[in-house]
Coordinates of C-alpha atoms in Angstrom, one line a residue:
M589 CA 2.1 1.0 -3.5
K590 CA -0.9 -1.2 -3.3
C591 CA 0.8 -4.1 -5.0
W592 CA 3.9 -3.8 -2.8
G593 CA 1.6 -3.7 0.2
A594 CA -0.1 -6.9 -0.9
Y595 CA 3.3 -8.7 -1.1
C596 CA 4.3 -7.4 2.3
A597 CA 1.0 -8.5 3.9
I598 CA 1.4 -12.0 2.4
S599 CA 5.0 -12.2 3.7
I600 CA 3.9 -11.1 7.2
L601 CA 1.3 -13.8 7.2
F602 CA 3.8 -16.5 6.3
F603 CA 6.5 -15.4 8.7
S604 CA 4.3 -14.6 11.7
F605 CA 2.8 -18.0 12.5
P606 CA 5.3 -20.7 13.1
A607 CA 2.6 -23.2 13.9
I608 CA 1.4 -22.9 10.3
A609 CA 4.8 -22.4 8.6
D610 CA 7.5 -23.9 10.7
E611 CA 9.9 -25.2 8.1
A612 CA 11.9 -22.9 5.9
E613 CA 14.2 -23.9 3.0
T614 CA 16.8 -21.5 1.4
K615 CA 18.4 -23.9 -1.1
G616 CA 18.1 -22.1 -4.4
G617 CA 15.5 -19.6 -3.0
L618 CA 13.2 -19.0 -0.1
K619 CA 10.5 -21.7 0.5
I620 CA 8.2 -22.1 3.6
V621 CA 6.2 -25.3 4.3
S622 CA 3.6 -25.9 7.0
D623 CA 4.3 -28.6 9.6
D624 CA 1.7 -30.9 8.0
G625 CA 2.8 -30.2 4.4
D626 CA -0.6 -28.9 3.3
F627 CA 0.5 -25.3 2.7
S628 CA 3.7 -23.9 1.1
A629 CA 4.9 -20.7 -0.3
Q630 CA 8.0 -20.1 -2.5
L631 CA 9.2 -16.6 -3.4
G632 CA 10.9 -16.0 -6.8
G633 CA 11.4 -13.3 -9.3
R634 CA 13.4 -12.0 -12.3
I635 CA 15.1 -8.8 -13.4
H636 CA 15.8 -8.2 -17.1
F637 CA 17.5 -4.8 -17.6
D638 CA 18.0 -3.8 -21.2
T639 CA 19.9 -1.2 -23.2
Y640 CA 18.9 -0.5 -26.9
I641 CA 21.0 1.4 -29.4
F642 CA 19.6 1.8 -33.0
D643 CA 21.2 2.2 -36.3
K644 CA 18.4 4.3 -37.8
D645 CA 17.2 4.3 -41.4
L646 CA 13.8 5.7 -42.3
E647 CA 12.4 5.5 -38.8
D648 CA 13.6 7.4 -35.7
P649 CA 13.5 5.1 -32.6
V650 CA 14.9 6.3 -29.3
N651 CA 18.1 4.9 -27.9
T652 CA 17.2 4.1 -24.4
T653 CA 17.4 1.8 -21.4
D654 CA 14.4 -0.3 -20.2
F655 CA 13.4 -2.6 -17.4
R656 CA 12.1 -5.3 -19.8
R657 CA 10.8 -7.5 -16.9
V658 CA 10.8 -6.8 -13.1
R659 CA 8.8 -9.7 -11.6
L660 CA 8.0 -11.0 -8.2
T661 CA 6.5 -14.5 -8.0
M662 CA 4.9 -16.4 -5.2
K663 CA 3.8 -20.0 -5.7
G664 CA 3.0 -23.0 -3.6
N665 CA 0.3 -25.5 -2.4
L666 CA -3.1 -25.2 -0.8
W667 CA -3.9 -28.8 0.2
K668 CA -4.3 -30.5 -3.1
W669 CA -4.3 -27.3 -5.1
N670 CA -1.4 -25.3 -6.5
Y671 CA -1.3 -21.5 -6.9
K672 CA 0.9 -19.0 -8.6
L673 CA 0.8 -15.2 -8.3
E674 CA 3.2 -13.3 -10.6
R675 CA 3.4 -9.5 -10.9
D676 CA 5.5 -7.6 -13.4
F677 CA 6.4 -4.1 -12.1
A678 CA 7.5 -3.1 -15.5
D679 CA 3.8 -2.6 -16.5
D680 CA 1.2 -0.5 -14.8
G681 CA -2.0 -1.6 -13.1
A682 CA -3.7 -4.9 -13.8
G683 CA -1.7 -5.1 -17.0
G684 CA 1.3 -6.1 -14.9
L685 CA -0.3 -9.4 -13.8
R686 CA 1.4 -12.4 -15.5
D687 CA 0.7 -16.0 -14.4
V688 CA -2.1 -15.8 -11.9
Y689 CA -3.9 -19.1 -11.4
L690 CA -5.1 -22.0 -9.2
A691 CA -4.4 -25.5 -10.4
T692 CA -5.1 -29.1 -9.3
K693 CA -4.7 -32.6 -10.6
F694 CA -7.6 -33.7 -12.7
Y695 CA -7.9 -37.2 -14.3
T696 CA -4.3 -37.9 -15.6
G697 CA -3.3 -34.3 -16.0
K698 CA -3.3 -30.8 -14.5
L699 CA -6.3 -28.4 -14.5
T700 CA -5.4 -24.7 -14.4
I701 CA -7.8 -21.8 -14.0
G702 CA -6.8 -18.2 -14.2
N703 CA -4.5 -16.1 -16.3
F704 CA -1.7 -18.0 -18.3
K705 CA -0.4 -18.8 -21.7
P706 CA -2.7 -20.9 -24.0
S707 CA -1.4 -24.2 -25.4
R708 CA 0.3 -22.9 -28.5
S709 CA 3.8 -22.2 -29.9
I710 CA 6.9 -23.6 -28.4
N711 CA 8.6 -20.2 -28.7
E712 CA 5.8 -18.5 -26.7
L713 CA 5.7 -21.2 -24.1
T714 CA 9.4 -21.1 -23.4
S715 CA 10.1 -19.0 -20.4
S716 CA 11.8 -15.6 -21.0
N717 CA 14.5 -16.8 -18.6
D718 CA 15.4 -19.7 -21.0
L719 CA 15.3 -17.9 -24.4
V720 CA 18.7 -17.9 -26.2
L721 CA 17.9 -14.5 -27.8
M722 CA 16.4 -11.5 -26.0
E723 CA 13.1 -11.4 -27.9
R724 CA 10.8 -14.0 -29.3
A725 CA 10.2 -14.8 -32.9
F726 CA 7.2 -13.7 -35.0
T727 CA 5.2 -17.0 -34.4
S728 CA 4.5 -15.7 -30.8
A729 CA 2.9 -12.7 -29.1
A730 CA 5.8 -10.8 -30.7
G731 CA 4.0 -11.3 -34.0
I732 CA 1.0 -13.4 -35.1
Y733 CA -0.4 -13.4 -31.5
S734 CA 0.4 -9.7 -30.9
G735 CA -0.7 -8.6 -27.4
R736 CA -2.3 -12.0 -26.7
G737 CA 0.5 -14.0 -25.0
R738 CA -1.6 -14.6 -21.9
Q739 CA -5.4 -15.0 -21.6
Q740 CA -7.9 -15.7 -18.9
G741 CA -9.4 -19.2 -19.0
I742 CA -9.1 -22.8 -18.2
D743 CA -6.5 -25.3 -19.4
W744 CA -6.0 -29.1 -19.1
H745 CA -2.5 -30.4 -19.7
T746 CA -1.1 -33.9 -19.5
H747 CA 2.1 -35.8 -20.4
W748 CA 2.9 -39.5 -20.8
C749 CA 5.8 -41.4 -22.3
C750 CA 7.3 -39.0 -24.8
Y751 CA 4.1 -37.0 -25.5
T752 CA 2.4 -33.9 -24.1
F753 CA -1.1 -32.6 -24.8
G754 CA -2.8 -29.4 -23.8
F755 CA -6.2 -27.9 -24.4
T756 CA -7.2 -24.3 -23.4
L757 CA -10.5 -22.5 -23.4
F758 CA -10.2 -18.7 -22.8
N759 CA -11.8 -15.3 -22.8
L760 CA -10.1 -13.0 -25.3
R761 CA -8.7 -10.9 -22.5
D762 CA -5.6 -10.5 -20.4
P763 CA -5.9 -8.5 -17.1
G764 CA -4.8 -5.3 -18.8
D765 CA -7.6 -5.4 -21.4
P766 CA -11.2 -4.2 -21.0
R767 CA -13.9 -6.8 -20.1
N768 CA -15.2 -8.3 -23.3
S769 CA -17.2 -11.3 -24.7
G770 CA -14.5 -12.6 -27.0
F771 CA -13.4 -16.2 -26.6
G772 CA -11.0 -18.7 -28.0
A773 CA -9.6 -22.2 -27.9
A774 CA -6.1 -23.7 -28.4
T775 CA -4.6 -27.2 -28.4
R776 CA -1.1 -28.5 -28.7
L777 CA 0.4 -32.0 -29.1
T778 CA 4.1 -32.7 -28.9
W779 CA 6.2 -35.8 -29.4
A780 CA 9.9 -36.4 -28.4
P781 CA 10.8 -39.7 -30.1
I782 CA 14.5 -39.2 -29.0
N783 CA 15.2 -37.8 -25.5
D784 CA 18.3 -38.9 -23.6
A785 CA 21.3 -37.3 -21.9
L786 CA 23.0 -36.4 -25.2
S787 CA 20.2 -35.6 -27.6
T788 CA 16.6 -34.7 -28.0
V789 CA 14.3 -34.5 -31.0
H790 CA 11.0 -32.6 -30.6
L791 CA 8.0 -32.4 -32.9
G792 CA 4.9 -30.4 -32.2
V793 CA 1.6 -29.2 -33.8
Y794 CA -1.0 -26.8 -32.5
R795 CA -4.3 -25.1 -33.4
S796 CA -5.7 -21.8 -32.2
Y797 CA -9.1 -20.2 -32.7
E798 CA -10.0 -16.7 -31.6
K799 CA -13.4 -15.0 -32.0
A800 CA -13.8 -11.3 -31.2
N801 CA -17.1 -10.2 -29.8
Q802 CA -18.7 -7.4 -27.8
D803 CA -16.1 -4.9 -26.5
S804 CA -13.2 -7.0 -27.8
P805 CA -10.0 -5.2 -28.9
D806 CA -9.2 -5.6 -32.6
I807 CA -7.1 -8.8 -33.2
V808 CA -3.9 -7.9 -34.9
A809 CA -0.6 -9.3 -36.1
E810 CA 2.1 -6.7 -35.5
V811 CA 5.9 -6.8 -35.2
A812 CA 8.8 -4.7 -33.9
Y813 CA 11.0 -5.9 -36.7
A814 CA 14.2 -4.1 -35.5
G815 CA 13.9 -5.3 -31.9
R816 CA 12.0 -4.1 -28.8
R817 CA 11.3 -0.4 -28.7
G818 CA 12.0 -0.2 -32.4
P819 CA 9.7 0.6 -35.3
E820 CA 6.6 -1.5 -35.7
Q821 CA 4.7 -2.8 -38.7
L822 CA 1.1 -3.8 -38.7
I823 CA 0.8 -7.1 -40.7
A824 CA -2.9 -8.0 -40.4
I825 CA -6.1 -6.9 -38.6
T826 CA -9.5 -8.4 -37.9
P827 CA -12.1 -6.2 -36.2
G828 CA -13.1 -6.6 -32.6
G829 CA -16.2 -5.1 -31.1
S830 CA -18.2 -2.5 -33.0
D831 CA -17.2 0.1 -30.4
N832 CA -13.8 0.2 -32.1
F833 CA -15.2 1.7 -35.3
F834 CA -15.2 5.4 -35.9
G835 CA -16.2 8.0 -38.5
E836 CA -18.7 7.9 -41.4
F837 CA -18.3 6.9 -45.0
G838 CA -16.9 9.8 -46.9
D839 CA -15.1 11.3 -43.9
D840 CA -11.4 12.0 -44.2
E841 CA -10.8 9.4 -41.5
F842 CA -13.0 6.4 -40.8
F843 CA -12.8 2.8 -39.8
L844 CA -16.0 0.8 -40.3
G845 CA -17.2 -2.7 -41.0
D846 CA -18.5 -5.8 -39.4
G847 CA -17.4 -6.5 -35.9
G848 CA -16.6 -9.8 -34.4
G849 CA -13.8 -11.1 -36.6
R850 CA -12.1 -14.5 -36.2
V851 CA -8.5 -15.8 -36.4
N852 CA -7.7 -19.5 -37.1
T853 CA -4.0 -20.4 -36.7
T854 CA -2.2 -23.7 -37.3
G855 CA 1.4 -24.2 -36.3
F856 CA 4.2 -26.8 -36.6
E857 CA 7.3 -27.2 -34.4
L858 CA 10.7 -28.9 -34.9
A859 CA 13.6 -28.8 -32.5
A860 CA 16.6 -30.8 -31.5
T861 CA 19.7 -30.9 -29.4
Y862 CA 22.9 -32.8 -29.7
G863 CA 25.5 -32.2 -27.0
P864 CA 26.1 -28.5 -26.9
L865 CA 24.2 -27.8 -30.2
F866 CA 20.6 -26.7 -30.3
G867 CA 18.3 -26.0 -33.2
Q868 CA 14.6 -24.9 -33.4
A869 CA 12.2 -24.0 -36.1
E870 CA 8.5 -23.1 -36.2
Y871 CA 5.9 -22.2 -38.9
A872 CA 2.5 -20.7 -38.2
Y873 CA -0.3 -20.0 -40.7
G874 CA -3.2 -17.7 -39.6
H875 CA -6.3 -16.7 -41.4
F876 CA -7.7 -13.3 -40.3
T877 CA -11.3 -12.9 -41.3
G878 CA -12.7 -9.4 -41.8
K879 CA -14.9 -7.0 -43.6
I880 CA -13.3 -3.6 -43.0
Y881 CA -13.6 -0.2 -44.7
L882 CA -10.8 2.4 -44.1
S883 CA -10.3 5.8 -45.4
E884 CA -7.0 6.3 -47.2
L885 CA -5.7 8.5 -44.3
T886 CA -6.7 5.8 -41.8
Y887 CA -5.1 3.1 -43.9
E888 CA -1.9 5.0 -44.0
E889 CA -2.0 5.6 -40.2
F890 CA -2.5 1.9 -39.6
F891 CA 0.0 0.4 -42.0
G892 CA 2.5 3.2 -42.4
L893 CA 2.1 3.9 -46.2
P894 CA -0.7 5.0 -48.5
P895 CA -2.6 2.1 -50.1
S896 CA -1.1 0.7 -53.3
F897 CA -4.6 -0.4 -54.6
F898 CA -7.8 1.4 -55.6
C899 CA -9.9 2.9 -52.8
D900 CA -13.4 4.1 -53.4
P901 CA -13.8 7.9 -52.7
I902 CA -16.8 7.2 -50.5
S903 CA -16.5 3.6 -49.0
G904 CA -12.7 3.8 -48.8
C905 CA -10.2 0.9 -48.9
F906 CA -11.8 -2.6 -48.4
I907 CA -9.9 -5.3 -46.4
G908 CA -11.3 -8.8 -46.4
G909 CA -9.8 -12.1 -45.2
Q910 CA -6.1 -12.1 -44.9
D911 CA -3.6 -15.0 -44.9
V912 CA -0.6 -14.5 -42.6
H913 CA 2.5 -16.7 -42.6
A914 CA 5.1 -16.5 -39.9
W915 CA 8.2 -18.6 -39.4
Y916 CA 11.7 -18.8 -37.9
I917 CA 14.8 -20.9 -37.8
M918 CA 17.4 -20.6 -35.1
G919 CA 20.3 -22.4 -33.5
S920 CA 22.7 -22.0 -30.7
W921 CA 26.0 -23.5 -29.6
A922 CA 27.3 -23.7 -26.0
I923 CA 30.9 -23.1 -26.6
T924 CA 31.9 -24.3 -23.1
G925 CA 30.1 -27.6 -23.7
Q926 CA 26.9 -27.5 -21.7
H927 CA 23.8 -29.3 -22.9
K928 CA 20.4 -27.6 -23.2
P929 CA 17.9 -29.7 -21.2
Y930 CA 14.4 -30.7 -22.4
D931 CA 11.4 -30.4 -20.1
S932 CA 9.4 -33.5 -21.2
K933 CA 6.4 -32.5 -19.1
I934 CA 5.5 -29.4 -21.1
G935 CA 7.5 -29.9 -24.3
V936 CA 10.0 -27.0 -24.2
F937 CA 13.8 -26.5 -23.8
K938 CA 15.4 -24.9 -20.8
S939 CA 18.5 -22.8 -20.5
I940 CA 22.0 -24.2 -20.2
K941 CA 23.3 -24.2 -16.6
P942 CA 27.0 -23.6 -15.8
S943 CA 28.6 -25.2 -12.8
P944 CA 30.0 -22.5 -10.5
P945 CA 32.6 -21.1 -10.1
E946 CA 32.9 -21.7 -13.9
G947 CA 30.8 -19.6 -16.3
A948 CA 29.5 -20.6 -19.7
W949 CA 29.5 -19.0 -23.2
E950 CA 26.8 -19.4 -25.8
V951 CA 26.3 -18.1 -29.3
A952 CA 22.9 -18.0 -31.1
A953 CA 21.4 -16.9 -34.4
R954 CA 17.9 -16.7 -35.8
Y955 CA 16.0 -15.6 -38.9
T956 CA 12.3 -14.8 -38.5
A957 CA 9.8 -13.4 -41.0
I958 CA 6.1 -12.7 -41.2
E959 CA 4.0 -11.7 -44.2
N960 CA 0.4 -10.9 -45.3
R961 CA 0.1 -12.4 -48.7
D962 CA -3.1 -10.5 -49.5
F963 CA -1.1 -7.2 -49.6
R964 CA 1.8 -6.5 -51.9
Q965 CA 5.1 -6.7 -50.1
L966 CA 3.4 -6.5 -46.6
R967 CA 6.3 -8.5 -45.1
A968 CA 8.8 -7.9 -42.3
S969 CA 11.8 -9.9 -41.1
N970 CA 14.9 -9.8 -39.1
F971 CA 18.2 -11.6 -38.5
T972 CA 19.5 -11.7 -35.0
L973 CA 22.9 -12.7 -33.8
G974 CA 23.4 -13.2 -30.0
V975 CA 26.2 -13.9 -27.5
N976 CA 25.4 -15.0 -23.9
Y977 CA 27.7 -15.3 -20.9
Y978 CA 26.4 -17.1 -17.8
F979 CA 28.2 -16.0 -14.7
N980 CA 26.3 -18.7 -12.8
P981 CA 23.0 -20.5 -13.1
K982 CA 21.1 -17.4 -12.0
I983 CA 22.9 -14.4 -13.7
R984 CA 23.7 -13.9 -17.3
V985 CA 24.4 -11.1 -19.8
M986 CA 23.0 -11.2 -23.3
M987 CA 24.1 -9.2 -26.3
N988 CA 22.1 -9.1 -29.6
I989 CA 22.5 -7.5 -32.9
T990 CA 19.2 -7.4 -34.9
L991 CA 19.1 -6.5 -38.6
G992 CA 15.6 -5.3 -39.3
D993 CA 13.9 -5.3 -42.7
D994 CA 10.4 -3.9 -43.5
D995 CA 9.7 -4.8 -47.1
F996 CA 6.5 -2.7 -47.0
T997 CA 8.0 0.6 -46.1
G998 CA 11.6 -0.1 -47.1
D999 CA 12.9 0.7 -43.6
K1000 CA 16.1 -1.2 -42.6
T1001 CA 16.6 0.0 -39.0
N1002 CA 19.1 -2.2 -37.0
Q1003 CA 19.5 -2.6 -33.2
F1004 CA 22.3 -3.4 -30.8
A1005 CA 20.9 -4.6 -27.4
I1006 CA 22.4 -5.8 -24.2
R1007 CA 20.6 -7.4 -21.2
L1008 CA 21.7 -8.1 -17.6
Q1009 CA 19.4 -10.9 -16.3
G1010 CA 18.9 -12.2 -12.8
V1011 CA 16.5 -14.9 -11.7
W1012 CA 15.7 -16.5 -8.4

């Protein structure tokens, strides 16, 4: 109720003072601009309503419906500054805050301060409204950056000619996490040597560094390999703050070690369009440092199976540094001929747009995998086939079949999912 009240209060302020906001636009949405142009507010949002049906194997996920995203967004100008306030009502409390920031021009680029996505991974930086499949690949917060899609910090981003560059410094925290002293940095460089009305070629590289510290959550790579709300597999873990540890050596259950682990990740991007065809691939390598001791019961609780290696009866199972590899390859075809546009300012691809009253059909496929090469068969993957129908530029329905494969546990749960999506 408090969040809805805040939106109502803001709306009343904007609609109650015609001297401040006397020009309203409704083309493609609602926008209010002050008579001097120094202030503006634009209201937007998105609704993603999903249904999940599982073909169960060893695991027993629940067939269900889900509001994947229910967001209201307000953005605009405050003199020479921009602001954005985005709330997702599909999550509770502060964890529902998404992009919340102030930004301004700085030197030749844009300086952003607040909560947002760090400069890493084309699949992560692509808006959920523009994805060709319902869920992201394992090179994103759906895998190697599990639970770390947005962070609080400061970012500088610029673009020139056919290049983009971004650099982010951040606290290892999103609004739903506890206050902690963890920190990180990320940088991304992209190049589009070909970008015209018919075709685009995109190349990108990025680096990410994350350092847990006092009160930081553990940094993990974890995947829902059979689609959202399906079974999950922990791939890697590096310890956060020492408060996360529990038990004593020799107990039935304990988790001990040195806190303050680090994760270094390097990623490479390749994407292209030609007419109605689109292809994209990405590879990310992450090194998770750590010095962790787990009892056998705790190991099984974390990873889903008893350890396949020797564990000391007193000090338990030791986990040191871990090398994680994640990648995907995907493609799509707009059957009705639309071209997928490229946003050269940030280095990502946007969704196809039909011309009403005509709709548009699109088919897509992707294979994605992630593995920890320091554990035998600790690997998960899936193949997803999707069909999308666009009623108009704002409404589409998505249908996905995901064939999950957890090499570690042997589970092969599959999922059929359908989404009705609206955006304004």
